[in-house]
Amino acid sequence: KAGVTQTPRYLIKTRGQQVTLSCSPISGHRSVSWYQQTPGQGLQFLFEYFSETQRNKGNFPGRFSGRQFSNSRSEMNVSTLELGDSALYLCASSLDWGQWETQYFGPGTRLLVL
Amino acid sequence: QKEVEQNSGPLSVPEGAIASLNCTYSDRGSQSFFWYRQYSGKSPELIMSIYSNGDKEDGRFTAQLNKASQYVSLLIRDSQPSDSATYLCAVPGRKDDKIIFGKGTRLHILP
């Protein structure tokens, strides 16, 4: 069974630009969550999508947004990038909304903002 | 008060000894608790979940939960060098369903 896949794996952007990250969940998993991981703040929950709807959201500004498609694949967008957005962005999929015990993480996208 | 707190470490434990990792949380309504292991340069993987007060054992791992004191711990028996990693405690909030991670404890098993 294929795991969670994320593209791209590495990305370099400049301040003010926007970026879109993609996540394909494990087959059969209908929920996708996004996280930001930095050395200073650790692993922080961004949002969770299920049935193409955002189910819950962490404490991040509106520049961070996402969406989910009918095949459960998800994208995350960050607009007007800031230096502090440099981080590892992790996507995780689970069978159902809030079913954290079935959550598997992808390899992540490392974003560097210059 | 931080919502989920862990000692950042590093925690150094001799090979073969018991490693004890602790986590405290602030939301008294939390019902489920998770431990993730993250190797350097890799993504987190779930290794233990616990829902009821007491102990839950899985191989060399034991999770302990005390809801009255709002702490959850992870014991690793017969520690191996391959256990060297960062261990993250995660607690879903009862009110808003978002999951909160502690900043993790770096564990180093000394050969």
Short mmCIF file of C-alpha atoms in Angstrom, two decimals:
data_model
loop_
_atom_site.label_atom_id
_atom_site.label_comp_id
_atom_site.label_asym_id
_atom_site.label_seq_id
_atom_site.Cartn_x
_atom_site.Cartn_y
_atom_site.Cartn_z
CA LYS A 1 0.00 0.00 0.00
CA ALA A 2 1.50 3.31 -1.04
CA GLY A 3 2.05 5.87 1.70
CA VAL A 4 1.25 9.55 1.81
CA THR A 5 3.03 11.42 -0.95
CA GLN A 6 3.88 15.10 -1.05
CA THR A 7 5.15 17.26 -3.86
CA PRO A 8 7.42 19.02 -4.25
CA ARG A 9 9.90 17.81 -1.66
CA TYR A 10 11.94 21.00 -1.66
CA LEU A 11 11.07 24.53 -2.60
CA ILE A 12 12.82 27.89 -2.53
CA LYS A 13 10.75 31.06 -2.79
CA THR A 14 11.25 34.74 -2.11
CA ARG A 15 9.28 36.98 0.22
CA GLY A 16 5.96 38.09 -1.16
CA GLN A 17 5.52 35.13 -3.46
CA GLN A 18 2.92 32.45 -3.00
CA VAL A 19 3.33 28.70 -2.94
CA THR A 20 1.11 25.66 -3.41
CA LEU A 21 1.96 22.29 -1.92
CA SER A 22 0.29 19.03 -2.84
CA CYS A 23 -0.59 15.92 -0.87
CA SER A 24 -1.95 12.55 -1.96
CA PRO A 25 -3.33 10.49 0.92
CA ILE A 26 -3.13 6.76 1.48
CA SER A 27 -5.73 4.94 -0.59
CA GLY A 28 -8.96 4.77 1.37
CA HIS A 29 -8.07 7.64 3.69
CA ARG A 30 -10.57 10.43 3.41
CA SER A 31 -9.11 13.00 5.78
CA VAL A 32 -6.01 15.10 5.19
CA SER A 33 -4.30 17.28 7.78
CA TRP A 34 -1.52 19.80 7.28
CA TYR A 35 1.19 20.75 9.75
CA GLN A 36 4.07 23.18 9.96
CA GLN A 37 7.26 22.09 11.73
CA THR A 38 9.98 24.51 12.76
CA PRO A 39 12.83 24.16 15.28
CA GLY A 40 11.40 26.96 17.40
CA GLN A 41 7.70 26.16 17.45
CA GLY A 42 7.77 22.43 16.86
CA LEU A 43 4.98 20.64 15.03
CA GLN A 44 1.87 22.78 14.69
CA PHE A 45 -1.50 21.84 13.28
CA LEU A 46 -2.65 23.98 10.37
CA PHE A 47 -5.98 22.47 9.29
CA GLU A 48 -7.83 19.28 8.50
CA TYR A 49 -9.97 18.52 5.46
CA PHE A 50 -12.60 15.87 5.09
CA SER A 51 -15.14 15.50 2.29
CA GLU A 52 -13.73 18.61 0.61
CA THR A 53 -14.55 20.70 3.71
CA GLN A 54 -12.23 22.22 6.27
CA ARG A 55 -13.19 20.58 9.56
CA ASN A 56 -10.91 22.38 11.97
CA LYS A 57 -8.15 24.93 11.89
CA GLY A 58 -5.11 25.82 13.94
CA ASN A 59 -3.92 29.28 14.92
CA PHE A 60 -2.42 30.48 11.67
CA PRO A 61 -3.14 33.63 9.67
CA GLY A 62 -5.46 33.65 6.70
CA ARG A 63 -2.47 33.56 4.36
CA PHE A 64 -2.50 29.83 4.94
CA SER A 65 -5.32 28.09 3.13
CA GLY A 66 -6.09 24.73 1.71
CA ARG A 67 -8.56 22.67 -0.20
CA GLN A 68 -9.43 19.08 -0.80
CA PHE A 69 -10.61 17.46 -4.00
CA SER A 70 -13.20 14.76 -4.51
CA ASN A 71 -10.46 12.10 -4.71
CA SER A 72 -9.25 13.22 -1.23
CA ARG A 73 -6.07 14.76 -2.59
CA SER A 74 -5.31 18.07 -0.95
CA GLU A 75 -3.41 21.24 -1.64
CA MET A 76 -2.14 23.88 0.73
CA ASN A 77 -1.46 27.45 -0.32
CA VAL A 78 0.55 30.13 1.41
CA SER A 79 0.24 33.62 0.00
CA THR A 80 2.51 36.62 0.53
CA LEU A 81 5.33 34.51 1.91
CA GLU A 82 7.32 35.75 4.89
CA LEU A 83 10.77 34.68 6.05
CA GLY A 84 9.14 33.00 9.05
CA ASP A 85 7.23 30.67 6.77
CA SER A 86 10.42 28.73 6.15
CA ALA A 87 9.60 25.32 7.57
CA LEU A 88 8.92 21.69 6.91
CA TYR A 89 5.29 21.28 5.86
CA LEU A 90 3.88 17.89 6.61
CA CYS A 91 0.72 16.37 5.31
CA ALA A 92 -0.95 13.45 7.07
CA SER A 93 -3.89 11.32 6.10
CA SER A 94 -6.31 9.37 8.23
CA LEU A 95 -9.30 7.17 7.60
CA ASP A 96 -11.82 9.64 8.90
CA TRP A 97 -12.15 13.14 10.34
CA GLY A 98 -10.47 13.44 13.73
CA GLN A 99 -9.43 9.79 13.67
CA TRP A 100 -5.94 10.61 14.83
CA GLU A 101 -5.06 7.02 15.69
CA THR A 102 -5.09 6.16 11.97
CA GLN A 103 -2.95 9.15 10.97
CA TYR A 104 0.13 8.63 8.79
CA PHE A 105 2.50 11.39 7.81
CA GLY A 106 4.02 12.07 4.42
CA PRO A 107 7.73 12.86 3.92
CA GLY A 108 7.10 16.60 3.95
CA THR A 109 7.92 19.58 1.77
CA ARG A 110 10.80 21.72 2.94
CA LEU A 111 10.15 25.36 2.11
CA LEU A 112 12.85 28.00 2.26
CA VAL A 113 11.79 31.63 1.94
CA LEU A 114 14.56 34.07 1.04
CA GLN B 1 0.42 27.76 30.19
CA LYS B 2 1.48 25.76 27.16
CA GLU B 3 -1.13 23.27 26.08
CA VAL B 4 1.19 20.26 25.79
CA GLU B 5 4.57 20.38 27.49
CA GLN B 6 7.56 18.11 27.24
CA ASN B 7 11.11 18.34 28.46
CA SER B 8 13.18 19.08 25.36
CA GLY B 9 16.15 17.03 26.51
CA PRO B 10 18.40 15.66 25.29
CA LEU B 11 17.75 12.69 27.50
CA SER B 12 20.70 10.31 27.51
CA VAL B 13 20.07 6.72 28.56
CA PRO B 14 22.50 3.77 28.52
CA GLU B 15 21.68 0.93 26.18
CA GLY B 16 19.55 -1.68 27.90
CA ALA B 17 18.16 0.73 30.48
CA ILE B 18 14.64 2.14 30.75
CA ALA B 19 13.96 5.50 29.09
CA SER B 20 11.19 7.55 30.65
CA LEU B 21 9.56 10.37 28.70
CA ASN B 22 6.96 12.67 30.21
CA CYS B 23 4.26 14.96 28.90
CA THR B 24 1.74 17.24 30.61
CA TYR B 25 -1.36 18.75 29.03
CA SER B 26 -3.73 21.53 29.95
CA ASP B 27 -7.12 20.49 28.47
CA ARG B 28 -8.90 18.44 31.15
CA GLY B 29 -11.44 17.34 28.57
CA SER B 30 -8.91 15.55 26.38
CA GLN B 31 -9.82 11.91 25.84
CA SER B 32 -7.01 10.53 23.71
CA PHE B 33 -3.25 10.76 23.86
CA PHE B 34 -0.58 9.80 21.36
CA TRP B 35 3.15 9.28 21.23
CA TYR B 36 5.01 9.78 17.96
CA ARG B 37 8.63 8.99 17.18
CA GLN B 38 10.53 11.15 14.73
CA TYR B 39 13.96 10.20 13.49
CA SER B 40 16.20 13.01 12.32
CA GLY B 41 15.22 14.06 8.80
CA LYS B 42 12.14 11.86 8.80
CA SER B 43 8.45 12.42 9.43
CA PRO B 44 6.70 11.45 12.68
CA GLU B 45 5.26 7.98 13.09
CA LEU B 46 2.66 6.93 15.62
CA ILE B 47 4.00 4.40 18.12
CA MET B 48 1.49 4.45 21.00
CA SER B 49 -2.01 5.63 21.76
CA ILE B 50 -3.76 5.58 25.13
CA TYR B 51 -7.28 6.52 26.14
CA SER B 52 -7.84 5.26 29.69
CA ASN B 53 -6.07 5.84 32.96
CA GLY B 54 -3.37 3.33 33.70
CA ASP B 55 -0.80 1.53 31.61
CA LYS B 56 -0.85 0.24 28.06
CA GLU B 57 1.95 -2.03 26.92
CA ASP B 58 3.11 -2.77 23.36
CA GLY B 59 6.34 -4.69 23.12
CA ARG B 60 9.09 -2.66 24.74
CA PHE B 61 6.87 0.42 24.96
CA THR B 62 4.51 1.28 27.82
CA ALA B 63 2.29 4.34 27.82
CA GLN B 64 0.98 5.58 31.17
CA LEU B 65 -1.91 7.98 31.61
CA ASN B 66 -3.03 9.88 34.68
CA LYS B 67 -5.94 12.16 33.82
CA ALA B 68 -6.27 13.56 37.33
CA SER B 69 -2.71 14.85 37.20
CA GLN B 70 -2.92 15.60 33.47
CA TYR B 71 0.19 13.76 32.47
CA VAL B 72 1.04 10.98 30.09
CA SER B 73 4.36 9.17 29.93
CA LEU B 74 6.17 6.75 27.68
CA LEU B 75 8.54 4.10 28.99
CA ILE B 76 10.94 2.30 26.68
CA ARG B 77 12.38 -0.85 28.18
CA ASP B 78 15.68 -2.41 27.08
CA SER B 79 16.57 0.78 25.18
CA GLN B 80 18.39 0.26 21.90
CA PRO B 81 20.51 2.70 19.88
CA SER B 82 17.73 2.56 17.26
CA ASP B 83 15.42 4.20 19.81
CA SER B 84 17.47 7.41 19.54
CA ALA B 85 14.97 9.91 18.13
CA THR B 86 12.69 12.76 19.11
CA TYR B 87 9.48 11.67 20.82
CA LEU B 88 6.42 13.84 20.39
CA CYS B 89 3.41 13.80 22.67
CA ALA B 90 0.12 14.73 20.94
CA VAL B 91 -3.23 15.54 22.50
CA PRO B 92 -6.41 16.32 20.56
CA GLY B 93 -8.48 19.04 22.17
CA ARG B 94 -12.01 18.13 23.14
CA LYS B 95 -13.54 21.48 22.21
CA ASP B 96 -12.22 22.18 18.75
CA ASP B 97 -10.82 18.85 17.60
CA LYS B 98 -7.45 20.25 16.62
CA ILE B 99 -4.48 18.20 17.72
CA ILE B 100 -1.73 19.79 19.77
CA PHE B 101 1.83 18.47 19.73
CA GLY B 102 4.45 19.00 22.37
CA LYS B 103 7.82 20.22 21.15
CA GLY B 104 9.29 16.81 21.69
CA THR B 105 11.98 15.20 23.80
CA ARG B 106 15.24 14.21 22.14
CA LEU B 107 16.31 10.79 23.33
CA HIS B 108 19.86 9.55 22.93
CA ILE B 109 20.64 5.92 23.71
CA LEU B 110 24.30 5.50 24.65
CA PRO B 111 25.86 2.28 23.27
#
